[in-house]
PDB file of C-alpha atoms in Angstrom:
ATOM      1  CA  MET K   1     -16.609   6.593   7.276  1.00  0.00           C
ATOM      2  CA  ILE K   2     -17.818   9.560   9.139  1.00  0.00           C
ATOM      3  CA  ASN K   3     -20.118  11.136   6.547  1.00  0.00           C
ATOM      4  CA  THR K   4     -21.527  10.537   3.078  1.00  0.00           C
ATOM      5  CA  LEU K   5     -18.174  11.304   1.466  1.00  0.00           C
ATOM      6  CA  ASN K   6     -16.263   8.730   3.480  1.00  0.00           C
ATOM      7  CA  ILE K   7     -14.564   6.005   1.421  1.00  0.00           C
ATOM      8  CA  HIS K   8     -12.490   4.602   4.237  1.00  0.00           C
ATOM      9  CA  ARG K   9     -14.272   4.230   7.568  1.00  0.00           C
ATOM     10  CA  ILE K  10     -11.100   3.773   9.585  1.00  0.00           C
ATOM     11  CA  LEU K  11     -11.813   1.974  12.814  1.00  0.00           C
ATOM     12  CA  THR K  12     -10.618   2.988  16.259  1.00  0.00           C
ATOM     13  CA  VAL K  13     -10.667  -0.568  17.508  1.00  0.00           C
ATOM     14  CA  VAL K  14      -8.140  -3.266  16.720  1.00  0.00           C
ATOM     15  CA  THR K  15      -8.569  -4.358  13.131  1.00  0.00           C
ATOM     16  CA  THR K  16     -10.798  -7.382  12.620  1.00  0.00           C
ATOM     17  CA  THR K  17      -8.808 -10.487  11.756  1.00  0.00           C
ATOM     18  CA  ILE K  18      -8.708 -10.993   8.009  1.00  0.00           C
ATOM     19  CA  LEU K  19      -9.534 -14.543   6.966  1.00  0.00           C
ATOM     20  CA  LEU K  20      -6.133 -15.365   5.581  1.00  0.00           C
ATOM     21  CA  GLY K  21      -4.586 -17.386   8.328  1.00  0.00           C
ATOM     22  CA  CYS K  22      -3.092 -14.155   9.664  1.00  0.00           C
ATOM     23  CA  SER K  23      -3.585 -13.179  13.293  1.00  0.00           C
ATOM     24  CA  ASN K  24      -4.035  -9.833  14.951  1.00  0.00           C
ATOM     25  CA  GLY K  25      -2.312  -8.742  18.122  1.00  0.00           C
ATOM     26  CA  ILE K  26       1.332  -8.358  18.947  1.00  0.00           C
ATOM     27  CA  THR K  27       3.719 -10.083  16.591  1.00  0.00           C
ATOM     28  CA  VAL K  28       6.198 -12.514  18.108  1.00  0.00           C
ATOM     29  CA  PRO K  29       9.668 -12.373  16.512  1.00  0.00           C
ATOM     30  CA  SER K  30      11.179 -15.597  15.282  1.00  0.00           C
ATOM     31  CA  THR K  31      14.425 -16.784  16.785  1.00  0.00           C
ATOM     32  CA  ASN K  32      16.300 -16.101  13.561  1.00  0.00           C
ATOM     33  CA  ALA K  33      19.066 -13.692  14.596  1.00  0.00           C
ATOM     34  CA  SER K  34      20.682 -13.580  11.166  1.00  0.00           C
ATOM     35  CA  ALA K  35      18.305 -11.029   9.637  1.00  0.00           C
ATOM     36  CA  ALA K  36      20.018  -9.074   6.871  1.00  0.00           C
ATOM     37  CA  ASP K  37      20.481  -5.320   6.712  1.00  0.00           C
ATOM     38  CA  LEU K  38      18.728  -4.198   3.505  1.00  0.00           C
ATOM     39  CA  THR K  39      20.283  -0.734   3.327  1.00  0.00           C
ATOM     40  CA  ALA K  40      22.418  -1.367   0.238  1.00  0.00           C
ATOM     41  CA  GLY K  41      19.469  -2.583  -1.819  1.00  0.00           C
ATOM     42  CA  LEU K  42      17.070   0.098  -0.622  1.00  0.00           C
ATOM     43  CA  GLN K  43      19.606   2.782  -1.515  1.00  0.00           C
ATOM     44  CA  GLN K  44      19.255   1.668  -5.130  1.00  0.00           C
ATOM     45  CA  ALA K  45      15.530   2.441  -5.159  1.00  0.00           C
ATOM     46  CA  ARG K  46      14.588   5.370  -7.370  1.00  0.00           C
ATOM     47  CA  TRP K  47      12.863   7.472  -4.754  1.00  0.00           C
ATOM     48  CA  GLY K  48      10.897  10.350  -6.241  1.00  0.00           C
ATOM     49  CA  SER K  49      12.147  13.910  -5.975  1.00  0.00           C
ATOM     50  CA  ASN K  50       9.178  14.551  -3.676  1.00  0.00           C
ATOM     51  CA  VAL K  51      10.529  11.993  -1.176  1.00  0.00           C
ATOM     52  CA  THR K  52      13.350  12.424   1.317  1.00  0.00           C
ATOM     53  CA  VAL K  53      14.993   9.204   2.494  1.00  0.00           C
ATOM     54  CA  SER K  54      17.814   8.884   5.017  1.00  0.00           C
ATOM     55  CA  TYR K  55      19.496   5.945   6.749  1.00  0.00           C
ATOM     56  CA  ALA K  56      20.610   6.038  10.381  1.00  0.00           C
ATOM     57  CA  ASN K  57      20.417   4.030  13.602  1.00  0.00           C
ATOM     58  CA  GLY K  58      19.108   0.956  11.813  1.00  0.00           C
ATOM     59  CA  LYS K  59      16.119   2.805  10.379  1.00  0.00           C
ATOM     60  CA  LEU K  60      15.070   4.209   7.040  1.00  0.00           C
ATOM     61  CA  ARG K  61      13.450   7.598   7.570  1.00  0.00           C
ATOM     62  CA  TYR K  62      10.837   8.381   4.931  1.00  0.00           C
ATOM     63  CA  VAL K  63       9.517  11.933   4.595  1.00  0.00           C
ATOM     64  CA  SER K  64       6.917  12.976   2.030  1.00  0.00           C
ATOM     65  CA  ASN K  65       3.867  15.178   1.626  1.00  0.00           C
ATOM     66  CA  GLY K  66       1.915  12.144   0.400  1.00  0.00           C
ATOM     67  CA  ILE K  67       1.026  13.634  -2.984  1.00  0.00           C
ATOM     68  CA  PRO K  68       2.078  11.177  -5.706  1.00  0.00           C
ATOM     69  CA  ASN K  69       4.464  12.413  -8.396  1.00  0.00           C
ATOM     70  CA  HIS K  70       2.225  11.119 -11.183  1.00  0.00           C
ATOM     71  CA  SER K  71      -0.957  12.466 -12.728  1.00  0.00           C
ATOM     72  CA  ARG K  72      -4.322  11.800 -11.106  1.00  0.00           C
ATOM     73  CA  GLU K  73      -7.917  11.980 -12.269  1.00  0.00           C
ATOM     74  CA  ALA K  74      -9.775  15.291 -12.273  1.00  0.00           C
ATOM     75  CA  GLN K  75     -12.664  13.619 -10.450  1.00  0.00           C
ATOM     76  CA  TYR K  76     -13.180  10.565  -8.246  1.00  0.00           C
ATOM     77  CA  ALA K  77     -16.264   8.601  -7.249  1.00  0.00           C
ATOM     78  CA  VAL K  78     -16.811   8.860  -3.505  1.00  0.00           C
ATOM     79  CA  GLY K  79     -19.680   8.089  -1.199  1.00  0.00           C
ATOM     80  CA  GLY K  80     -20.855   5.368   1.099  1.00  0.00           C
ATOM     81  CA  GLY K  81     -24.185   6.753   2.178  1.00  0.00           C
ATOM     82  CA  GLY K  82     -25.150   7.769   5.681  1.00  0.00           C
ATOM     83  CA  GLY K  83     -23.893   5.661   8.553  1.00  0.00           C
ATOM     84  CA  GLY K  84     -20.544   4.724   7.041  1.00  0.00           C
ATOM     85  CA  GLY K  85     -21.573   2.415   4.228  1.00  0.00           C
ATOM     86  CA  ILE K  86     -19.088   1.107   1.683  1.00  0.00           C
ATOM     87  CA  PRO K  87     -19.118   3.112  -1.576  1.00  0.00           C
ATOM     88  CA  ASN K  88     -20.878   1.655  -4.594  1.00  0.00           C
ATOM     89  CA  SER K  89     -22.485   2.961  -7.767  1.00  0.00           C
ATOM     90  CA  SER K  90     -25.842   3.598  -6.078  1.00  0.00           C
ATOM     91  CA  ASN K  91     -24.648   5.608  -3.055  1.00  0.00           C
ATOM     92  CA  SER K  92     -21.764   7.612  -4.550  1.00  0.00           C
ATOM     93  CA  ILE K  93     -21.180  10.814  -6.460  1.00  0.00           C
ATOM     94  CA  ALA K  94     -18.327  12.322  -8.477  1.00  0.00           C
ATOM     95  CA  ILE K  95     -16.321  15.095  -6.848  1.00  0.00           C
ATOM     96  CA  ALA K  96     -13.223  17.053  -7.862  1.00  0.00           C
ATOM     97  CA  ASP K  97      -9.988  15.301  -6.887  1.00  0.00           C
ATOM     98  CA  PRO K  98      -9.690  15.928  -3.111  1.00  0.00           C
ATOM     99  CA  THR K  99      -6.009  14.918  -2.841  1.00  0.00           C
ATOM    100  CA  ARG K 100      -4.060  17.165  -0.524  1.00  0.00           C
ATOM    101  CA  ALA K 101      -0.748  17.236   1.302  1.00  0.00           C
ATOM    102  CA  GLN K 102      -0.086  14.958   4.264  1.00  0.00           C
ATOM    103  CA  THR K 103       2.740  14.919   6.784  1.00  0.00           C
ATOM    104  CA  TYR K 104       4.534  11.598   6.379  1.00  0.00           C
ATOM    105  CA  ASP K 105       7.566  11.030   8.575  1.00  0.00           C
ATOM    106  CA  PHE K 106       8.122   7.322   9.207  1.00  0.00           C
ATOM    107  CA  GLN K 107      10.996   5.352  10.752  1.00  0.00           C
ATOM    108  CA  ILE K 108      11.119   1.886   9.156  1.00  0.00           C
ATOM    109  CA  PRO K 109      13.542  -0.908  10.148  1.00  0.00           C
ATOM    110  CA  LEU K 110      16.445  -1.664   7.828  1.00  0.00           C
ATOM    111  CA  THR K 111      16.943  -5.134   9.297  1.00  0.00           C
ATOM    112  CA  PRO K 112      13.488  -6.723   9.145  1.00  0.00           C
ATOM    113  CA  VAL K 113      12.870  -9.762  11.328  1.00  0.00           C
ATOM    114  CA  LYS K 114      10.475 -12.531  10.350  1.00  0.00           C
ATOM    115  CA  VAL K 115       7.756 -13.485  12.811  1.00  0.00           C
ATOM    116  CA  THR K 116       6.477 -16.940  13.629  1.00  0.00           C
ATOM    117  CA  THR K 117       2.875 -15.860  12.995  1.00  0.00           C
ATOM    118  CA  PRO K 118       2.098 -13.073  10.487  1.00  0.00           C
ATOM    119  CA  THR K 119      -0.064 -10.182  11.651  1.00  0.00           C
ATOM    120  CA  ALA K 120      -2.996  -8.891   9.614  1.00  0.00           C
ATOM    121  CA  THR K 121      -2.314  -5.485   8.101  1.00  0.00           C
ATOM    122  CA  ASN K 122      -4.241  -2.632   9.654  1.00  0.00           C
ATOM    123  CA  LEU K 123      -6.514  -0.276   7.791  1.00  0.00           C
ATOM    124  CA  GLY K 124      -4.814   2.895   6.607  1.00  0.00           C
ATOM    125  CA  THR K 125      -1.161   3.204   5.597  1.00  0.00           C
ATOM    126  CA  ILE K 126       0.833  -0.048   5.726  1.00  0.00           C
ATOM    127  CA  GLY K 127       3.799   1.039   3.609  1.00  0.00           C
ATOM    128  CA  VAL K 128       5.174   3.883   1.540  1.00  0.00           C
ATOM    129  CA  MET K 129       6.031   4.157  -2.126  1.00  0.00           C
ATOM    130  CA  ILE K 130       8.728   5.729  -4.289  1.00  0.00           C
ATOM    131  CA  SER K 131       6.036   8.017  -5.739  1.00  0.00           C
ATOM    132  CA  GLY K 132       5.542   9.745  -2.386  1.00  0.00           C
ATOM    133  CA  ALA K 133       2.114   8.206  -1.772  1.00  0.00           C
ATOM    134  CA  SER K 134       1.104   5.458   0.640  1.00  0.00           C
ATOM    135  CA  LEU K 135      -0.011   1.846   0.269  1.00  0.00           C
ATOM    136  CA  PHE K 136      -3.182   0.430   1.873  1.00  0.00           C
ATOM    137  CA  ASN K 137      -4.157  -3.218   2.204  1.00  0.00           C
ATOM    138  CA  PRO K 138      -6.710  -4.639  -0.286  1.00  0.00           C
ATOM    139  CA  TYR K 139      -9.759  -3.769   1.780  1.00  0.00           C
ATOM    140  CA  GLU K 140     -12.163  -0.923   2.269  1.00  0.00           C
ATOM    141  CA  GLY K 141     -13.260   0.336   5.686  1.00  0.00           C
ATOM    142  CA  ASP K 142     -15.234  -2.747   6.642  1.00  0.00           C
ATOM    143  CA  GLY K 143     -12.143  -4.930   6.352  1.00  0.00           C
ATOM    144  CA  VAL K 144     -14.030  -7.234   3.964  1.00  0.00           C
ATOM    145  CA  THR K 145     -14.871  -5.372   0.749  1.00  0.00           C
ATOM    146  CA  VAL K 146     -11.995  -5.651  -1.736  1.00  0.00           C
ATOM    147  CA  ALA K 147     -11.334  -2.313  -3.422  1.00  0.00           C
ATOM    148  CA  THR K 148     -10.203  -3.688  -6.796  1.00  0.00           C
ATOM    149  CA  GLN K 149     -13.020  -6.225  -6.897  1.00  0.00           C
ATOM    150  CA  SER K 150     -15.626  -3.583  -6.122  1.00  0.00           C
ATOM    151  CA  ASN K 151     -14.405  -0.839  -8.436  1.00  0.00           C
ATOM    152  CA  PHE K 152     -17.228   1.099 -10.062  1.00  0.00           C
ATOM    153  CA  SER K 153     -17.987   4.321 -11.892  1.00  0.00           C
ATOM    154  CA  VAL K 154     -20.578   7.074 -11.655  1.00  0.00           C
ATOM    155  CA  LYS K 155     -21.400   9.856 -14.055  1.00  0.00           C
ATOM    156  CA  GLY K 156     -19.422  13.034 -13.611  1.00  0.00           C
ATOM    157  CA  THR K 157     -19.323  16.423 -15.262  1.00  0.00           C
ATOM    158  CA  GLY K 158     -20.569  16.230 -18.838  1.00  0.00           C
ATOM    159  CA  GLY K 159     -21.737  12.659 -18.387  1.00  0.00           C
ATOM    160  CA  THR K 160     -18.234  11.208 -18.244  1.00  0.00           C
ATOM    161  CA  ASP K 161     -17.489   8.017 -16.349  1.00  0.00           C
ATOM    162  CA  VAL K 162     -15.735   8.756 -13.053  1.00  0.00           C
ATOM    163  CA  TRP K 163     -14.141   5.792 -11.296  1.00  0.00           C
ATOM    164  CA  PHE K 164     -13.677   4.848  -7.668  1.00  0.00           C
ATOM    165  CA  LEU K 165     -10.124   3.587  -8.342  1.00  0.00           C
ATOM    166  CA  ASP K 166      -8.059   5.226 -11.054  1.00  0.00           C
ATOM    167  CA  SER K 167      -5.835   3.494 -13.628  1.00  0.00           C
ATOM    168  CA  CYS K 168      -2.978   3.496 -11.108  1.00  0.00           C
ATOM    169  CA  SER K 169      -5.040   1.370  -8.673  1.00  0.00           C
ATOM    170  CA  GLY K 170      -5.257   4.346  -6.351  1.00  0.00           C
ATOM    171  CA  HIS K 171      -7.546   7.078  -5.091  1.00  0.00           C
ATOM    172  CA  PRO K 172      -7.730   9.725  -2.372  1.00  0.00           C
ATOM    173  CA  THR K 173      -9.776   9.566   0.793  1.00  0.00           C
ATOM    174  CA  PRO K 174     -12.379  12.315   0.350  1.00  0.00           C
ATOM    175  CA  ASN K 175     -12.216  13.990   3.749  1.00  0.00           C
ATOM    176  CA  MET K 176      -8.443  13.936   4.347  1.00  0.00           C
ATOM    177  CA  GLY K 177      -7.275  13.782   0.738  1.00  0.00           C
ATOM    178  CA  MET K 178      -4.855  10.913   1.453  1.00  0.00           C
ATOM    179  CA  TYR K 179      -3.956   9.382  -1.917  1.00  0.00           C
ATOM    180  CA  HIS K 180      -3.066   5.672  -1.714  1.00  0.00           C
ATOM    181  CA  TYR K 181      -2.877   2.420  -3.703  1.00  0.00           C
ATOM    182  CA  HIS K 182      -4.728  -0.877  -3.227  1.00  0.00           C
ATOM    183  CA  ALA K 183      -2.917  -2.906  -5.913  1.00  0.00           C
ATOM    184  CA  LEU K 184      -0.132  -2.816  -8.501  1.00  0.00           C
ATOM    185  CA  PRO K 185       0.351   0.864  -9.468  1.00  0.00           C
ATOM    186  CA  LYS K 186       1.292   0.575 -13.130  1.00  0.00           C
ATOM    187  CA  CYS K 187       2.030   4.271 -13.432  1.00  0.00           C
ATOM    188  CA  VAL K 188       4.709   3.815 -10.752  1.00  0.00           C
ATOM    189  CA  THR K 189       6.266   0.632 -12.137  1.00  0.00           C
ATOM    190  CA  ALA K 190       6.384   2.275 -15.567  1.00  0.00           C
ATOM    191  CA  THR K 191       8.884   4.810 -14.217  1.00  0.00           C
ATOM    192  CA  VAL K 192      11.411   2.195 -13.064  1.00  0.00           C
ATOM    193  CA  ASP K 193      10.794  -0.959 -15.128  1.00  0.00           C
ATOM    194  CA  SER K 194      11.371  -1.708 -18.796  1.00  0.00           C
ATOM    195  CA  ASP K 195       8.969  -3.695 -20.964  1.00  0.00           C
ATOM    196  CA  GLY K 196       9.475  -7.397 -20.321  1.00  0.00           C
ATOM    197  CA  GLY K 197      12.135  -6.727 -17.694  1.00  0.00           C
ATOM    198  CA  PRO K 198      12.205  -7.439 -13.971  1.00  0.00           C
ATOM    199  CA  SER K 199      10.410  -5.403 -11.346  1.00  0.00           C
ATOM    200  CA  HIS K 200      12.388  -2.949  -9.253  1.00  0.00           C
ATOM    201  CA  ILE K 201      11.695  -1.659  -5.758  1.00  0.00           C
ATOM    202  CA  ILE K 202       8.589   0.543  -5.675  1.00  0.00           C
ATOM    203  CA  GLY K 203       8.207   0.881  -1.914  1.00  0.00           C
ATOM    204  CA  ILE K 204       8.807  -0.477   1.554  1.00  0.00           C
ATOM    205  CA  ALA K 205       6.325  -1.999   3.994  1.00  0.00           C
ATOM    206  CA  PHE K 206       6.247  -0.926   7.628  1.00  0.00           C
ATOM    207  CA  ASP K 207       7.946  -4.157   8.725  1.00  0.00           C
ATOM    208  CA  GLY K 208      10.974  -3.250   6.598  1.00  0.00           C
ATOM    209  CA  TYR K 209      10.527  -5.625   3.679  1.00  0.00           C
ATOM    210  CA  PRO K 210      10.686  -4.071   0.184  1.00  0.00           C
ATOM    211  CA  ILE K 211       7.715  -3.896  -2.169  1.00  0.00           C
ATOM    212  CA  TYR K 212       7.921  -4.833  -5.854  1.00  0.00           C
ATOM    213  CA  GLY K 213       5.787  -5.024  -8.968  1.00  0.00           C
ATOM    214  CA  ASN K 214       4.610  -8.304 -10.465  1.00  0.00           C
ATOM    215  CA  ARG K 215       7.627  -9.468 -12.499  1.00  0.00           C
ATOM    216  CA  ASP K 216      10.425 -11.757 -11.366  1.00  0.00           C
ATOM    217  CA  ILE K 217      14.144 -11.387 -12.076  1.00  0.00           C
ATOM    218  CA  ASN K 218      13.632 -12.862 -15.559  1.00  0.00           C
ATOM    219  CA  GLY K 219      10.734 -10.567 -16.397  1.00  0.00           C
ATOM    220  CA  ASN K 220       8.088 -13.257 -15.984  1.00  0.00           C
ATOM    221  CA  ILE K 221       4.721 -12.429 -14.424  1.00  0.00           C
ATOM    222  CA  VAL K 222       4.465 -13.454 -10.774  1.00  0.00           C
ATOM    223  CA  THR K 223       1.144 -15.068  -9.884  1.00  0.00           C
ATOM    224  CA  ALA K 224      -0.700 -15.390  -6.591  1.00  0.00           C
ATOM    225  CA  THR K 225       0.104 -19.102  -6.430  1.00  0.00           C
ATOM    226  CA  GLN K 226       3.809 -18.269  -6.084  1.00  0.00           C
ATOM    227  CA  LEU K 227       3.254 -15.994  -3.102  1.00  0.00           C
ATOM    228  CA  ASP K 228       2.663 -16.710   0.560  1.00  0.00           C
ATOM    229  CA  GLN K 229      -0.407 -15.642   2.529  1.00  0.00           C
ATOM    230  CA  CYS K 230       0.969 -12.115   2.925  1.00  0.00           C
ATOM    231  CA  ASN K 231       1.790 -11.648  -0.799  1.00  0.00           C
ATOM    232  CA  GLY K 232       5.442 -12.291  -0.106  1.00  0.00           C
ATOM    233  CA  ILE K 233       8.161 -14.356  -1.748  1.00  0.00           C
ATOM    234  CA  THR K 234      11.919 -14.914  -1.375  1.00  0.00           C
ATOM    235  CA  SER K 235      13.710 -14.612  -4.692  1.00  0.00           C
ATOM    236  CA  ALA K 236      16.370 -12.657  -6.557  1.00  0.00           C
ATOM    237  CA  THR K 237      15.625  -9.067  -7.583  1.00  0.00           C
ATOM    238  CA  PRO K 238      17.728  -6.440  -9.402  1.00  0.00           C
ATOM    239  CA  GLU K 239      18.615  -4.792  -6.083  1.00  0.00           C
ATOM    240  CA  PHE K 240      19.135  -8.087  -4.232  1.00  0.00           C
ATOM    241  CA  PRO K 241      20.608 -10.575  -6.744  1.00  0.00           C
ATOM    242  CA  ALA K 242      21.320 -13.092  -3.973  1.00  0.00           C
ATOM    243  CA  GLY K 243      17.641 -13.095  -3.051  1.00  0.00           C
ATOM    244  CA  VAL K 244      15.478 -11.280  -0.522  1.00  0.00           C
ATOM    245  CA  TYR K 245      12.055 -11.677   1.033  1.00  0.00           C
ATOM    246  CA  HIS K 246       9.779  -9.050  -0.487  1.00  0.00           C
ATOM    247  CA  TYR K 247       6.134  -8.266  -1.124  1.00  0.00           C
ATOM    248  CA  VAL K 248       4.584  -8.319  -4.604  1.00  0.00           C
ATOM    249  CA  LEU K 249       1.639  -6.170  -5.660  1.00  0.00           C
ATOM    250  CA  LEU K 250      -0.578  -7.854  -8.229  1.00  0.00           C
ATOM    251  CA  ASP K 251      -2.773  -6.520 -11.026  1.00  0.00           C
ATOM    252  CA  VAL K 252      -5.833  -8.508  -9.958  1.00  0.00           C
ATOM    253  CA  ALA K 253      -9.398  -7.827  -8.860  1.00  0.00           C
ATOM    254  CA  GLY K 254      -9.089  -9.758  -5.642  1.00  0.00           C
ATOM    255  CA  SER K 255      -7.838  -9.773  -2.061  1.00  0.00           C
ATOM    256  CA  ASN K 256      -4.297 -10.696  -3.130  1.00  0.00           C
ATOM    257  CA  SER K 257      -3.862  -7.357  -4.889  1.00  0.00           C
ATOM    258  CA  SER K 258      -1.971  -5.877  -1.924  1.00  0.00           C
ATOM    259  CA  ILE K 259      -0.276  -6.872   1.330  1.00  0.00           C
ATOM    260  CA  ARG K 260      -2.732  -8.700   3.574  1.00  0.00           C
ATOM    261  CA  CYS K 261      -0.459  -9.409   6.515  1.00  0.00           C
ATOM    262  CA  PHE K 262       2.962  -8.431   7.811  1.00  0.00           C
ATOM    263  CA  SER K 263       5.583 -11.181   7.693  1.00  0.00           C
ATOM    264  CA  GLY K 264       7.950  -9.176   9.866  1.00  0.00           C
ATOM    265  CA  VAL K 265       7.985  -7.397  13.195  1.00  0.00           C
ATOM    266  CA  VAL K 266       6.194  -4.056  13.029  1.00  0.00           C
ATOM    267  CA  ASP K 267       6.711  -1.211  15.458  1.00  0.00           C
ATOM    268  CA  ALA K 268       3.505  -0.526  17.372  1.00  0.00           C
ATOM    269  CA  ALA K 269       3.635   3.137  16.348  1.00  0.00           C
ATOM    270  CA  LEU K 270       3.410   2.106  12.686  1.00  0.00           C
ATOM    271  CA  ALA K 271       0.991  -0.812  12.940  1.00  0.00           C
ATOM    272  CA  ARG K 272      -1.544   0.905  15.194  1.00  0.00           C
ATOM    273  CA  PRO K 273      -5.147   0.904  13.940  1.00  0.00           C
ATOM    274  CA  ALA K 274      -5.721   4.081  11.940  1.00  0.00           C
ATOM    275  CA  MET K 275      -7.687   6.835  13.614  1.00  0.00           C
ATOM    276  CA  PRO K 276     -10.890   8.374  12.236  1.00  0.00           C
ATOM    277  CA  MET K 277     -10.321  10.846   9.419  1.00  0.00           C
ATOM    278  CA  ARG K 278     -11.142  14.430  10.250  1.00  0.00           C
ATOM    279  CA  MET K 279     -13.050  16.625   7.838  1.00  0.00           C
TER     280      MET K 279
END
């Protein structure tokens, strides 16, 4: 973080390896040449009216202003103290929601290819959601502190409790206003899923694999023990009844709340370490 209102101190160096058995560096594609084109399933996703999606040349093009199409809090807890500390209840303050428009224009592969060794997800955006907002990995700017595990509140206007993460498991970065999620966004799944039913596509990761909520095809809750080290699983979904590898976001206060590593090849332009956020 660059100043006292910096939640995410995005590093300019290669992201520190996350202790998950994932490795940093260039991903090496597997020799599996039978990767499936996921276009048909992704076309069934209920992309928000604030999102423009097109399919051409083996890529899904995702365009959005980054502002989610659901309500947000009037205030958020932000801070971190001088020197780029991680926000907590003792070094943070409540400020008016700083969310503002971004310029998202991403080209994501429609035929994802598994790698032999997963690559740790970088800080910053690692995927995009049907709501128009982005997805981050589970960690704060130090690559260690888990956002959901370290959620806290401070007193805001009128003595109200103002939280670091809102009820949708998201928040904006204070200096760039980039709204993003760190875990299962219930306000997003609520727009596409029925009570007790299966999860539907809620996004796509930068390696091309779809992102889902935490229910399987039969409507049962998916747990961390069913997922691989990257929060992925191969199983049937409403959009892919024959089965597909996909990521699952969990409603947990832990490091398996979001995608911790990429299971597929990621274009260097998408997986690059995020740059410092300007004021």
